[in-house]
Each structure stands twice: as C-alpha cells, then as structure tokens.
Coordinates of C-alpha atoms and ligand atoms in Angstrom, one line a residue:
M681 CA 43.2 88.5 -40.7
A682 CA 46.6 90.0 -41.1
E683 CA 49.7 87.9 -42.0
G684 CA 51.8 87.2 -38.9
E685 CA 48.6 87.6 -36.8
V686 CA 48.6 86.2 -33.3
I687 CA 46.0 83.8 -32.4
V688 CA 45.4 83.0 -28.5
G689 CA 43.0 80.6 -26.6
L690 CA 43.0 79.9 -23.2
E691 CA 42.0 77.0 -20.9
V692 CA 41.3 78.5 -17.3
H693 CA 41.1 76.2 -14.2
C694 CA 39.2 77.9 -11.4
Q695 CA 38.7 76.4 -7.9
L696 CA 35.4 76.6 -6.7
D697 CA 34.9 78.1 -3.3
T698 CA 33.1 75.5 -1.8
K699 CA 33.4 74.4 2.1
S700 CA 33.8 70.5 0.9
K701 CA 35.7 68.8 -1.9
L702 CA 33.9 67.7 -5.0
F703 CA 33.4 64.1 -4.1
C704 CA 33.8 63.8 -0.4
G705 CA 33.5 65.7 3.0
C706 CA 37.0 66.8 3.5
S707 CA 37.5 70.4 4.2
T708 CA 38.9 72.7 1.3
D709 CA 40.5 75.0 3.8
Y710 CA 43.7 73.4 3.6
R711 CA 46.4 76.1 2.9
S712 CA 47.4 76.9 6.3
D713 CA 47.4 73.3 7.6
G714 CA 50.1 70.7 7.4
P715 CA 50.3 68.3 4.3
N716 CA 47.9 65.2 3.8
T717 CA 45.8 66.4 6.6
H718 CA 42.7 67.0 4.7
V719 CA 42.2 63.3 3.1
C720 CA 40.0 60.6 3.4
P721 CA 39.5 57.1 1.4
I722 CA 37.5 58.8 -1.3
C723 CA 40.1 61.6 -2.2
L724 CA 42.8 59.5 -1.8
G725 CA 41.2 56.8 -4.0
L726 CA 41.5 53.7 -1.9
P727 CA 40.1 50.8 -3.1
G728 CA 36.3 50.5 -2.7
A729 CA 35.6 54.2 -1.9
M730 CA 32.6 55.7 -3.4
P731 CA 32.4 59.3 -4.7
V732 CA 29.3 61.4 -3.8
L733 CA 29.1 64.6 -6.0
N734 CA 29.0 68.0 -4.2
K735 CA 25.5 69.7 -5.1
R736 CA 26.9 73.1 -4.0
A737 CA 29.8 72.7 -6.6
I738 CA 27.3 72.1 -9.3
E739 CA 25.3 75.2 -8.4
Y740 CA 28.3 77.2 -8.6
A741 CA 29.5 76.0 -11.8
M742 CA 26.0 76.7 -13.1
R743 CA 26.0 80.1 -11.9
V744 CA 29.4 80.7 -13.9
A745 CA 27.9 79.0 -17.1
K746 CA 24.8 81.6 -16.9
A747 CA 26.7 84.5 -16.0
L748 CA 29.0 83.6 -19.0
N749 CA 26.0 83.0 -21.5
C750 CA 26.5 79.2 -21.9
A751 CA 23.7 76.6 -22.6
V752 CA 23.7 74.2 -19.6
L753 CA 23.2 70.9 -20.9
H754 CA 20.2 68.9 -19.5
E755 CA 22.4 65.9 -19.1
S756 CA 26.0 65.9 -18.6
E757 CA 28.2 63.2 -17.6
F758 CA 31.5 62.3 -15.5
S759 CA 34.5 60.3 -17.1
R760 CA 37.8 59.0 -16.0
K761 CA 40.8 60.2 -17.5
N762 CA 43.7 57.9 -16.8
Y763 CA 47.2 58.8 -16.3
F764 CA 49.9 58.4 -14.1
Y765 CA 51.5 61.0 -12.2
P766 CA 52.8 61.0 -8.5
D767 CA 50.1 64.2 -7.8
L768 CA 47.2 61.8 -8.8
D769 CA 46.8 59.3 -6.2
K770 CA 43.9 57.4 -8.0
A771 CA 45.9 57.3 -11.3
Y772 CA 42.7 58.7 -12.8
Q773 CA 41.0 61.9 -12.6
I774 CA 37.3 62.5 -12.4
T775 CA 36.4 65.1 -15.0
Q776 CA 34.0 65.7 -17.8
Y777 CA 34.7 64.7 -21.4
D778 CA 32.3 64.2 -24.3
K779 CA 29.3 65.5 -22.3
P780 CA 30.2 68.6 -20.6
L781 CA 28.2 70.7 -18.0
A782 CA 28.1 73.4 -20.5
E783 CA 28.7 74.6 -23.8
G784 CA 28.9 78.0 -26.0
G785 CA 28.7 81.4 -24.1
Y786 CA 31.0 84.5 -24.6
L787 CA 32.8 87.0 -22.2
E788 CA 33.0 90.4 -23.4
I789 CA 36.2 92.4 -23.0
E790 CA 37.7 95.8 -23.9
G791 CA 39.3 94.8 -27.2
D792 CA 42.6 96.0 -28.6
E793 CA 40.9 98.0 -31.2
G794 CA 38.8 99.7 -28.9
G795 CA 35.1 99.0 -27.7
E796 CA 33.6 95.8 -26.5
K797 CA 34.7 92.7 -28.1
R798 CA 33.0 89.2 -27.5
V799 CA 35.4 86.2 -26.8
R800 CA 33.5 83.1 -27.3
L801 CA 33.6 80.0 -25.1
T802 CA 33.6 76.5 -26.2
R803 CA 32.5 74.7 -22.8
I804 CA 32.8 74.6 -19.3
H805 CA 33.3 71.3 -17.4
V806 CA 33.4 70.2 -13.9
E807 CA 36.6 68.1 -12.5
E808 CA 38.6 67.5 -9.3
D809 CA 41.9 69.3 -8.7
P810 CA 44.8 66.9 -8.5
G811 CA 47.3 67.0 -5.4
R812 CA 50.3 68.8 -5.4
L813 CA 54.0 68.3 -5.7
V814 CA 56.5 70.2 -3.6
H815 CA 59.8 70.0 -5.2
M816 CA 62.7 70.1 -3.0
G817 CA 65.3 72.6 -4.6
N818 CA 63.9 73.1 -8.0
A819 CA 61.8 71.0 -10.6
E820 CA 64.7 70.4 -13.1
R821 CA 67.3 69.8 -10.4
G822 CA 65.7 69.1 -7.1
R823 CA 66.8 65.8 -5.5
Y824 CA 63.3 64.6 -4.5
S825 CA 59.7 65.7 -4.3
L826 CA 57.1 65.6 -1.8
V827 CA 53.5 65.3 -2.5
D828 CA 50.4 66.7 -0.7
Y829 CA 47.0 65.4 -1.4
N830 CA 45.3 68.3 0.6
R831 CA 44.4 69.5 -3.1
A832 CA 43.0 66.5 -4.3
G833 CA 39.5 66.5 -4.9
I834 CA 38.9 70.5 -4.6
P835 CA 36.1 71.0 -7.0
L836 CA 37.3 72.9 -10.4
I837 CA 35.7 74.4 -13.5
E838 CA 37.5 74.4 -16.7
I839 CA 36.6 77.2 -19.0
V840 CA 37.8 76.8 -22.5
S841 CA 37.8 79.7 -24.8
E842 CA 37.9 79.8 -28.7
P843 CA 40.9 81.1 -30.1
D844 CA 39.6 84.8 -30.4
M845 CA 42.2 86.9 -28.6
R846 CA 44.8 88.4 -30.8
S847 CA 47.4 89.5 -28.1
P848 CA 48.8 89.0 -24.7
R849 CA 46.9 92.3 -23.6
E850 CA 43.8 90.9 -24.5
A851 CA 44.4 87.5 -22.8
R852 CA 45.0 89.6 -19.8
K853 CA 41.7 91.6 -20.2
F854 CA 40.1 88.2 -20.6
L855 CA 41.5 86.7 -17.4
N856 CA 40.7 90.0 -15.4
K857 CA 37.0 90.1 -16.6
L858 CA 36.6 86.5 -15.8
R859 CA 38.0 86.9 -12.3
A860 CA 35.7 89.8 -11.5
T861 CA 32.7 87.7 -12.9
L862 CA 33.6 84.7 -10.7
E863 CA 33.9 87.1 -7.7
Y864 CA 30.8 88.9 -8.4
L865 CA 29.1 85.3 -8.4
S866 CA 30.7 84.8 -5.0
V867 CA 32.0 81.2 -6.3
F868 CA 35.6 82.0 -6.4
D869 CA 38.4 83.6 -4.3
S870 CA 41.2 85.0 -6.3
D871 CA 43.4 85.8 -3.2
K872 CA 43.8 81.9 -2.5
E873 CA 47.0 80.8 -3.9
G874 CA 46.9 78.7 -6.9
S875 CA 43.2 79.0 -7.1
L876 CA 43.3 80.0 -11.0
R877 CA 45.5 78.2 -13.3
V878 CA 45.8 78.8 -16.9
D879 CA 46.8 76.8 -20.1
A880 CA 47.2 78.9 -23.4
N881 CA 47.1 77.9 -26.9
I882 CA 49.3 80.3 -29.1
S883 CA 50.0 80.3 -32.7
I884 CA 51.1 82.9 -35.5
K885 CA 48.5 82.6 -38.5
G886 CA 49.3 79.7 -40.7
S887 CA 51.5 77.8 -38.2
E888 CA 51.2 75.0 -36.0
R889 CA 49.9 75.8 -32.4
V890 CA 51.8 75.6 -29.2
E891 CA 50.2 74.7 -25.8
V892 CA 51.8 76.5 -22.8
K893 CA 51.0 74.6 -19.7
N894 CA 50.3 75.5 -16.1
I895 CA 50.8 79.0 -15.9
T896 CA 49.9 80.0 -12.3
S897 CA 49.6 83.8 -12.0
Y898 CA 48.0 86.4 -14.0
K899 CA 50.9 88.3 -14.9
G900 CA 52.6 85.0 -15.8
V901 CA 49.9 84.7 -18.6
E902 CA 50.9 88.0 -20.3
K903 CA 54.5 87.3 -19.7
A904 CA 54.3 83.6 -21.2
L905 CA 52.3 84.7 -24.2
T906 CA 54.9 87.4 -24.9
F907 CA 57.7 85.2 -24.7
E908 CA 56.3 82.5 -26.8
I909 CA 55.1 84.9 -29.4
T910 CA 58.4 86.4 -29.8
R911 CA 59.9 82.8 -29.9
Q912 CA 57.7 81.7 -32.6
K913 CA 58.0 84.8 -34.8
N914 CA 61.8 84.6 -34.7
M915 CA 61.7 81.1 -35.8
L916 CA 59.7 81.9 -38.7
R917 CA 61.8 84.8 -39.6
R918 CA 64.7 82.3 -39.7
G919 CA 62.8 80.1 -42.1
Q920 CA 62.3 77.3 -39.4
R921 CA 58.8 75.6 -38.6
V922 CA 57.1 75.9 -35.5
E923 CA 56.4 72.3 -34.1
R924 CA 52.9 71.6 -32.3
E925 CA 54.0 70.9 -29.0
T926 CA 53.4 71.4 -25.2
R927 CA 55.8 73.6 -23.4
H928 CA 56.3 74.5 -19.8
F929 CA 56.1 78.1 -18.4
L930 CA 59.3 78.6 -16.1
E931 CA 57.9 81.8 -14.0
A932 CA 61.0 82.7 -12.4
R933 CA 63.1 82.9 -15.7
G934 CA 60.2 84.2 -17.8
I935 CA 60.5 81.5 -20.4
T936 CA 58.8 78.5 -22.0
Q937 CA 60.5 75.2 -22.2
S938 CA 59.6 72.2 -24.2
A939 CA 58.1 69.3 -22.4
R940 CA 59.6 66.0 -23.0
S941 CA 56.5 64.2 -24.2
K942 CA 52.6 65.1 -24.7
E943 CA 50.3 62.7 -24.1
Q944 CA 47.8 61.9 -27.1
E945 CA 44.1 62.4 -26.1
H946 CA 43.6 58.4 -26.8
D947 CA 46.4 57.9 -24.1
Y948 CA 43.9 59.1 -21.5
R949 CA 41.3 56.1 -22.3
Y950 CA 38.6 58.3 -21.3
F951 CA 35.4 56.3 -20.3
P952 CA 32.5 57.2 -18.3
E953 CA 33.0 57.0 -14.4
P954 CA 31.0 53.9 -13.4
D955 CA 30.8 55.1 -9.7
L956 CA 28.7 58.2 -10.6
R957 CA 25.1 58.5 -12.5
P958 CA 24.7 60.9 -15.2
L959 CA 24.0 64.4 -14.0
R960 CA 20.6 65.7 -14.9
V961 CA 20.1 69.3 -13.9
G962 CA 16.5 69.6 -14.9
S963 CA 14.7 72.8 -14.0
W964 CA 17.1 73.6 -11.3
V965 CA 19.2 75.7 -13.6
D966 CA 16.0 77.9 -14.2
G967 CA 15.9 78.6 -10.5
I968 CA 19.6 80.1 -10.3
V969 CA 19.2 83.8 -9.9
L970 CA 22.3 85.9 -10.9
P971 CA 23.5 88.9 -9.0
E972 CA 24.4 92.1 -10.6
L973 CA 27.4 91.5 -13.0
P974 CA 30.6 93.6 -13.6
D975 CA 29.0 95.0 -16.9
A976 CA 25.8 95.9 -15.4
R977 CA 27.6 97.4 -12.5
R978 CA 29.8 99.5 -14.7
E979 CA 26.9 101.0 -16.4
R980 CA 25.4 101.6 -13.2
F981 CA 28.2 103.5 -11.8
M982 CA 28.1 105.6 -15.0
A983 CA 24.5 106.3 -14.7
Q984 CA 24.4 106.6 -11.0
Y985 CA 27.4 108.4 -10.1
G986 CA 28.4 110.1 -13.1
C987 CA 31.8 108.2 -13.6
S988 CA 33.6 108.2 -16.6
L989 CA 33.9 105.0 -18.7
N990 CA 37.5 104.5 -17.6
H991 CA 36.7 105.1 -14.0
A992 CA 33.6 102.9 -14.0
R993 CA 35.6 100.0 -15.8
T994 CA 38.4 100.2 -13.3
L995 CA 36.3 100.5 -10.1
T996 CA 33.9 97.6 -11.2
G997 CA 36.9 95.5 -12.6
E998 CA 37.3 94.1 -9.0
L999 CA 34.5 93.3 -6.5
K1000 CA 36.3 94.8 -3.5
L1001 CA 37.0 97.8 -5.3
A1002 CA 33.5 98.4 -6.5
N1003 CA 32.2 97.8 -2.8
F1004 CA 34.7 100.2 -1.5
F1005 CA 33.8 102.9 -3.7
E1006 CA 30.1 102.5 -2.9
K1007 CA 31.1 102.7 1.0
V1008 CA 33.3 105.5 0.3
V1009 CA 30.7 107.7 -1.2
A1010 CA 27.4 106.4 0.7
P1011 CA 27.4 109.3 3.1
D1012 CA 27.0 111.9 0.4
P1013 CA 26.9 110.3 -3.1
K1014 CA 26.0 113.5 -5.2
G1015 CA 29.0 115.4 -3.6
L1016 CA 31.6 112.9 -3.2
S1017 CA 31.3 110.5 -6.2
A1018 CA 33.3 112.7 -8.6
L1019 CA 36.4 113.1 -6.3
A1020 CA 36.1 109.7 -4.7
A1021 CA 36.3 108.0 -8.2
T1022 CA 39.5 109.9 -9.4
W1023 CA 41.2 109.6 -6.0
I1024 CA 40.3 105.7 -5.8
A1025 CA 41.0 105.0 -9.6
D1026 CA 43.7 107.1 -10.2
T1027 CA 45.7 107.6 -7.0
L1028 CA 44.9 104.9 -4.3
I1029 CA 45.3 102.1 -6.6
G1030 CA 48.7 103.3 -7.4
E1031 CA 49.9 104.0 -4.0
L1032 CA 48.8 100.3 -3.0
N1033 CA 50.4 99.0 -5.9
Y1034 CA 53.5 100.6 -5.0
R1035 CA 53.6 99.2 -1.7
D1036 CA 52.2 95.9 -2.7
M1037 CA 49.2 96.3 -0.3
G1038 CA 45.5 95.3 -0.6
L1039 CA 42.6 97.2 -0.4
D1040 CA 42.0 96.0 3.1
A1041 CA 44.5 98.5 4.3
V1042 CA 42.4 101.2 4.0
D1043 CA 39.1 102.0 5.9
P1044 CA 36.4 103.2 3.9
G1045 CA 35.3 105.6 6.3
S1046 CA 38.8 107.3 6.8
F1047 CA 39.0 107.6 2.8
T1048 CA 35.6 109.5 3.1
M1049 CA 37.1 111.9 5.3
L1050 CA 39.9 112.5 3.2
V1051 CA 37.7 113.0 0.2
R1052 CA 35.7 115.6 2.5
L1053 CA 38.7 117.5 3.1
L1054 CA 39.6 117.8 -0.4
K1055 CA 36.2 118.6 -1.4
A1056 CA 36.2 121.4 1.1
G1057 CA 39.2 122.9 -0.3
T1058 CA 40.9 122.4 3.4
I1059 CA 43.9 120.6 1.8
T1060 CA 45.2 120.6 -1.9
D1061 CA 45.8 117.7 -3.8
K1062 CA 49.4 117.6 -3.1
S1063 CA 48.5 117.5 0.7
G1064 CA 45.9 115.1 -0.1
V1065 CA 48.5 112.4 -1.4
E1066 CA 50.5 113.0 1.6
V1067 CA 47.8 112.2 3.9
L1068 CA 46.9 109.2 2.0
R1069 CA 50.8 107.9 2.3
V1070 CA 50.9 108.7 5.9
I1071 CA 47.9 106.6 6.3
L1072 CA 49.3 103.5 4.4
D1073 CA 52.8 103.7 5.8
Q1074 CA 51.3 103.5 9.4
R1075 CA 49.5 100.3 8.2
L1076 CA 52.7 99.0 6.9
R1077 CA 54.1 99.6 10.2
H1078 CA 51.0 97.7 11.7
E1079 CA 50.1 101.0 13.5
T1080 CA 46.8 102.0 13.9
P1081 CA 46.4 104.9 11.3
E1082 CA 45.6 108.3 12.4
K1083 CA 42.5 109.9 11.1
P1084 CA 42.9 112.5 8.1
A1085 CA 42.1 115.6 10.0
E1086 CA 44.7 114.6 12.5
I1087 CA 47.3 114.1 10.0
V1088 CA 46.5 117.5 8.6
A1089 CA 46.7 119.4 12.0
R1090 CA 49.7 117.6 12.8
L1091 CA 51.9 118.0 9.9
N1092 CA 50.1 121.6 9.4
L1093 CA 48.9 120.8 6.0
A1094 CA 45.8 122.7 6.1
R1095 CA 45.8 125.0 2.8
T1096 CA 47.1 128.5 3.5
G1097 CA 44.3 131.2 3.0
G1098 CA 43.9 133.2 -0.2
D1099 CA 45.9 136.4 1.4
T1100 CA 47.3 135.5 4.8
G1101 CA 50.6 136.8 5.6
A1102 CA 52.3 133.6 5.2
I1103 CA 51.6 133.3 1.4
T1104 CA 52.1 137.1 0.7
A1105 CA 55.5 136.8 2.5
A1106 CA 56.4 133.8 0.5
I1107 CA 55.2 135.6 -2.9
E1108 CA 57.6 138.5 -2.0
E1109 CA 60.5 136.3 -1.1
A1110 CA 60.2 134.3 -4.2
I1111 CA 60.1 137.5 -6.4
N1112 CA 63.0 138.9 -4.6
E1113 CA 65.3 136.0 -4.9
N1114 CA 64.5 135.3 -8.4
P1115 CA 65.1 138.6 -10.3
K1116 CA 65.9 137.0 -13.4
A1117 CA 62.5 135.1 -13.5
L1118 CA 60.8 138.6 -12.8
E1119 CA 62.7 139.9 -15.9
D1120 CA 61.8 137.0 -17.9
Y1121 CA 58.1 137.2 -17.1
R1122 CA 57.9 140.9 -18.0
A1123 CA 59.7 140.0 -21.1
G1124 CA 56.8 138.0 -22.1
K1125 CA 57.9 134.6 -21.1
A1126 CA 55.0 132.8 -19.5
G1127 CA 56.9 129.9 -18.2
A1128 CA 58.8 132.5 -15.7
L1129 CA 55.7 132.7 -13.8
N1130 CA 55.3 128.7 -13.5
F1131 CA 58.8 128.9 -12.1
L1132 CA 57.9 131.6 -9.6
V1133 CA 54.8 129.6 -8.5
G1134 CA 56.9 126.3 -8.3
Q1135 CA 59.2 128.4 -5.9
V1136 CA 56.3 129.8 -3.6
M1137 CA 54.9 126.2 -3.4
K1138 CA 58.3 124.9 -2.1
K1139 CA 58.1 127.6 0.6
T1140 CA 54.5 126.9 1.7
R1141 CA 55.1 123.2 1.4
G1142 CA 52.4 122.6 -1.2
R1143 CA 49.6 124.1 0.9
A1144 CA 48.8 126.9 -1.5
D1145 CA 46.4 126.3 -4.5
P1146 CA 48.6 126.6 -7.7
A1147 CA 45.7 128.3 -9.7
E1148 CA 45.3 130.9 -7.0
L1149 CA 49.0 131.3 -6.5
N1150 CA 49.1 132.0 -10.0
R1151 CA 46.9 134.9 -10.1
Q1152 CA 48.3 136.2 -6.9
L1153 CA 51.6 136.5 -8.3
A1154 CA 50.8 138.0 -11.4
E1155 CA 48.9 140.6 -9.0
A1156 CA 52.1 141.2 -6.9
I1157 CA 54.3 141.8 -10.1
R1158 CA 51.8 144.1 -11.7
K1159 CA 51.6 146.2 -8.2
R1160 CA 55.5 146.4 -8.3
G1161 CA 55.1 148.3 -11.5
A1162 CA 57.9 148.0 -14.4
Ligands
ZN1924 ZN1 38.3 63.4 1.2

C-alpha cells in the first residue's frame, strides 16, 4: 500500500422487495399512502405481540448470499439491538448479531487499475427497518419532527464489505454492481425512494477510521467519500490527528458533520430475540436456483451480439437497460446489434440523463425503427439524434411520440442522395461563397475542405453524409480546374 492510501469499506442496507413486512402481514407498499397506515401491533411493538418470520424475505436474502458467493450458515439467529430513538417504537431492533445469515463472499468490480477487482464481503445479515422521522424545517433547526411507522418492519439485508476499496470511484462501482445484481435477482427495486442506504468507513492508511452514516443516494456516496478524504488529508497535512468518530452526511450541503455521540457496541446490550427460534435453513439453500447475473450476461452480450467490453458493461449494468437492448435487436439480432449497442450506450443514455428521464420513456419497438433507418442509410447520424430528441421531448410534454419514419418525413430529414440537385447546388454555392477556402485548399491546406464540408452540411441541414460530401467536394473543385 502506498503512503496516504485511501481505505474504504461499505455497509449497505437494502430493502427486500417482499409484499409484506419481515415479522407481520402489513403491506410494504406504503410510499403513496398516508403516514402510519401500514402498521399493526407487531410492527408497532405493542406488549404481547409476537413476531412471525417472513419466509420469502429469507429466501430473497439467501438468493443474494448465493449470488455474492457467500456461505449461508446452517443456523443463524435473531438478536435484539436495544437503543432508544423516536423512529424505533419498540426501543429495540430485531437484527442478526453474532450468528448472521451468511458470511464471506465477494463482488467483482472494474477496479481503478483496470481489469476486474474482487471486493471481499464480511457478512450479510437480515434485520427490520426502523420507522422514519419527517423533520419540519431541517434536521438541525426544525421546530419539531413527525414520525411515520409505515417503514418499521420492512425487511432489510445489510451487506458488509471488507475495507477493499481504494477510491470513491471504486465505491461507486461497487454500489452499481451490487444494485444490478440485486435487480437481476428480482429481490430489490432501486427506483423506490430510500430502498438503499449506505454507511461508509473511510480512513487514510495509518490513521483512525471515520464512519459516515446514512448516505441515502448513489451519488451521495461518492460525494461524501470525496469530501471526507479531502478533510482527513488536510488534517494530516496540518499535523492534526484524525479522531475515530461517527459523522453524518448532509446531502444538501455536500459535507460531513461530527455526530455528537456514538454508542459503543456494548451499549446496545445485544441478546438473542426470545420470541424467535434460531433459523435453520438446511437443504432449502441448495434448492435456490439463480438467474443469469450481470457478469454472465455481459459475457453473453459480447459473444452473442459482438458487443465491445465497454458497451457490454454499460448495457448489462442495469437490468432494464439490458432487457431494452435485447428487445430492440430481437427482430434482427445480426443486423441491428452493432448499431443498437452504440446508439443505446452512447447516445440514448446521454439524452435521457440530460432530460432526467428513465428508460421507460422510450418504446423499444420505436427504437428498433430508428436503428433500422440508420442502418439503411435513410438518415445520417445527426438526423438520428434529432429524431431521438423529438421523441423524448414529445414524451416530456406527455404527448404520444410520433414514429421515427413520421418524424423523418415531417421534418424532411431523409438523407439527400449522392448526386441530387440539392446537394450539387449546395456544393457550388459553398465554393462560390468561400473563395478564400477554395484558395487555401488548392494551396494544400486540408482543413479548408473540412470547412467547406461544414458549409454544405449547414445548407443541407445535416442530411448529407460527411464522408460522401468530402469526396464530392474534392471532385467539384477538381472539375473547376486551377
Ligand atoms: Zn405490522
């Protein structure tokens, strides 16, 4: 390890996408309902209420454990973690402590030094989500907070990594890969607000580590880590010591702030949950069959569709995106794959991000038509982008998007043929209007031809093919003689 090296470990809490909560029958589909409408004596922790373990939640957790190469323990145990906080109605959380569901394992990511890198995992355990506080005003200065127990008892898994990541970028890659894997397993919905939360341990080699709690967005993790690394390095540069402490990430301000106090592990007074038997999974775990996972799908995309490694990585990095690609190329995989991969990975994603839109905005059938128009040479790349933008903008305005061919016809985007009058006229015009460029070209300046190509492109509004134009322009100039 180099001096000043950054060491990052993550604890990731993911909500499992079950229909009911971990220990009661309350529905997990609470987000659009009013506060405290999905509660019962069990998830409110009323005296005498007895928890019953949700079998589906354990099956989901075991799927994750298997996919992440963990060893599922034959017997695990639930414990009570005691602490007081207003979002925890029972004053204890049912979690797993010294006997978690699974141990070990790893996740492969694209490392900073290129190639695949293994991030080792420590453990995966199952626990219940606490409720949620809604601060009136902000957390520091608000006058009061409201509490909503709809979230209390939602099944969570906590995935704890070893401190194997060396930069905020690697942490982001880890989270993206983890999210993709969970989605492929159909146990997690990353679109649901708050479905993934992260605690990060960060240190500079040789110094104490700092824990940053409750980062609630994917982008937040990279931001929090970057801020924290700069803060720690600055302290060390000034000769100060980094204290071992817990800090909170203030997302809106992009900074971390010291938490006033930190419970020690023994303060939680863990003890085995008396209302639940130890969990013995036996041969159940062996019967769990995994679907195709991101790595396997990436390899398949390269073998079956001839995708480049980068395109295959991007396309399989999200379940929806991978499915979209396969739908788009389905009518003609051989003919459409190469263009579709480029247009989805390089163009579509950028246009969607720019508009803050999801992939749902685009109909795969419509995208197939667009790729076919490009493939046939009916439109140029430039016009292809224009068609795509029209479709997305129509979606943004909640209109029914036109078909690509309709847009091409309406906006007169079809590529001008090789020697039609329009293009010949545009070439002649461009040469006549730019005698200086003509002179430069004849004097041997190759750049002058590019300038003229640009002029003709403008006149034909991008419908002419640049390579073909280059040839025609050179030809037209040659015909004029010296
Ligand atoms: Zn309940």
